[in-house]
PDB file of C-alpha atoms in Angstrom:
ATOM      1  CA  MET A 435      -2.080 -35.667  25.529  1.00 49.00           C
ATOM      2  CA  ILE A 436      -4.007 -37.849  22.662  1.00 56.00           C
ATOM      3  CA  LYS A 437      -1.349 -40.749  21.598  1.00 65.00           C
ATOM      4  CA  ARG A 438      -3.881 -42.436  18.719  1.00 76.00           C
ATOM      5  CA  LEU A 439      -6.984 -40.764  16.301  1.00 74.00           C
ATOM      6  CA  PHE A 440      -9.323 -42.968  15.191  1.00 77.00           C
ATOM      7  CA  LEU A 441     -12.187 -42.271  12.900  1.00 77.00           C
ATOM      8  CA  ARG A 442     -15.645 -40.823  14.659  1.00 78.00           C
ATOM      9  CA  ASN A 443     -13.331 -40.212  17.914  1.00 81.00           C
ATOM     10  CA  HIS A 444     -14.766 -36.761  20.000  1.00 83.00           C
ATOM     11  CA  LEU A 445     -12.630 -34.418  21.096  1.00 82.00           C
ATOM     12  CA  GLN A 446     -14.004 -31.841  23.768  1.00 85.00           C
ATOM     13  CA  PHE A 447     -12.673 -28.722  25.132  1.00 83.00           C
ATOM     14  CA  THR A 448     -13.530 -25.673  26.766  1.00 85.00           C
ATOM     15  CA  PHE A 449     -12.442 -22.630  24.561  1.00 79.00           C
ATOM     16  CA  ASP A 450     -12.734 -20.013  28.058  1.00 77.00           C
ATOM     17  CA  LEU A 451     -12.453 -21.218  30.654  1.00 76.00           C
ATOM     18  CA  LEU A 452     -14.460 -17.090  31.791  1.00 80.00           C
ATOM     19  CA  ASP A 453     -17.079 -17.745  29.219  1.00 78.00           C
ATOM     20  CA  GLU A 454     -16.664 -20.998  29.362  1.00 82.00           C
ATOM     21  CA  TRP A 455     -17.298 -21.842  25.684  1.00 82.00           C
ATOM     22  CA  GLU A 456     -17.218 -25.764  24.869  1.00 85.00           C
ATOM     23  CA  PHE A 457     -16.704 -27.231  21.306  1.00 84.00           C
ATOM     24  CA  ASP A 458     -17.150 -31.178  20.566  1.00 85.00           C
ATOM     25  CA  LEU A 459     -14.916 -31.970  17.565  1.00 83.00           C
ATOM     26  CA  GLN A 460     -15.194 -35.215  15.619  1.00 84.00           C
ATOM     27  CA  LEU A 461     -12.833 -36.572  13.181  1.00 82.00           C
ATOM     28  CA  GLU A 462     -14.522 -37.783   9.830  1.00 84.00           C
ATOM     29  CA  LYS A 463     -11.136 -38.358   7.606  1.00 82.00           C
ATOM     30  CA  ILE A 464      -7.823 -39.075   7.901  1.00 80.00           C
ATOM     31  CA  GLU A 465      -5.515 -37.964   4.305  1.00 81.00           C
ATOM     32  CA  PRO A 466      -2.404 -38.636   3.250  1.00 84.00           C
ATOM     33  CA  ALA A 467       0.270 -35.772   4.775  1.00 82.00           C
ATOM     34  CA  ASN A 468       0.237 -32.658   2.362  1.00 84.00           C
ATOM     35  CA  VAL A 469       3.812 -31.512   2.066  1.00 87.00           C
ATOM     36  CA  LYS A 470       2.446 -27.973   0.880  1.00 89.00           C
ATOM     37  CA  MET A 471      -0.110 -27.629   3.636  1.00 84.00           C
ATOM     38  CA  LYS A 472       1.705 -25.231   5.884  1.00 86.00           C
ATOM     39  CA  LYS A 473      -1.468 -25.079   8.809  1.00 86.00           C
ATOM     40  CA  PRO A 474      -4.512 -26.860   9.228  1.00 80.00           C
ATOM     41  CA  LYS A 475      -7.694 -26.096   7.678  1.00 80.00           C
ATOM     42  CA  ILE A 476     -11.059 -25.689   8.644  1.00 82.00           C
ATOM     43  CA  LEU A 477     -13.617 -27.219   6.502  1.00 79.00           C
ATOM     44  CA  GLU A 478     -17.089 -27.315   8.268  1.00 83.00           C
ATOM     45  CA  TYR A 479     -18.328 -25.620  10.925  1.00 84.00           C
ATOM     46  CA  HIS A 480     -21.543 -24.483  12.767  1.00 83.00           C
ATOM     47  CA  GLY A 481     -23.179 -21.486  15.211  1.00 84.00           C
ATOM     48  CA  GLU A 482     -20.636 -18.326  15.146  1.00 82.00           C
ATOM     49  CA  PRO A 483     -17.260 -18.396  16.042  1.00 75.00           C
ATOM     50  CA  PRO A 484     -16.931 -16.433  19.499  1.00 70.00           C
ATOM     51  CA  ALA A 485     -14.917 -12.812  19.887  1.00 73.00           C
ATOM     52  CA  GLN A 486     -11.514 -12.913  20.252  1.00 73.00           C
ATOM     53  CA  TYR A 487     -10.105 -10.533  23.491  1.00 71.00           C
ATOM     54  CA  GLY A 488      -9.584  -7.298  22.096  1.00 71.00           C
ATOM     55  CA  GLU A 489     -12.199  -7.145  19.333  1.00 68.00           C
ATOM     56  CA  GLU A 490     -15.229  -4.954  18.545  1.00 64.00           C
ATOM     57  CA  GLY A 491     -18.544  -6.219  20.928  1.00 59.00           C
ATOM     58  CA  ASP A 492     -16.662  -7.648  23.772  1.00 48.00           C
ATOM     59  CA  ASP A 493     -17.721  -6.247  26.740  1.00 56.00           C
ATOM     60  CA  GLU A 494     -15.853  -7.347  29.527  1.00 52.00           C
ATOM     61  CA  GLU A 495     -14.301  -4.616  32.069  1.00 50.00           C
TER      62      GLU A 495
END
């Protein structure tokens, strides 16, 4: 569990333990809370996201 986040901190995690999709997130900015925002929003990404289970093109058997 993360107790504190600081600017430029990195968080690395594995999305799928079988396929081992590894991600590196970096905290670039902390803004004041927006009560109108109901959920987090992705501001930028690089590359293609992995297919979710059951999506077309999933060739696991």
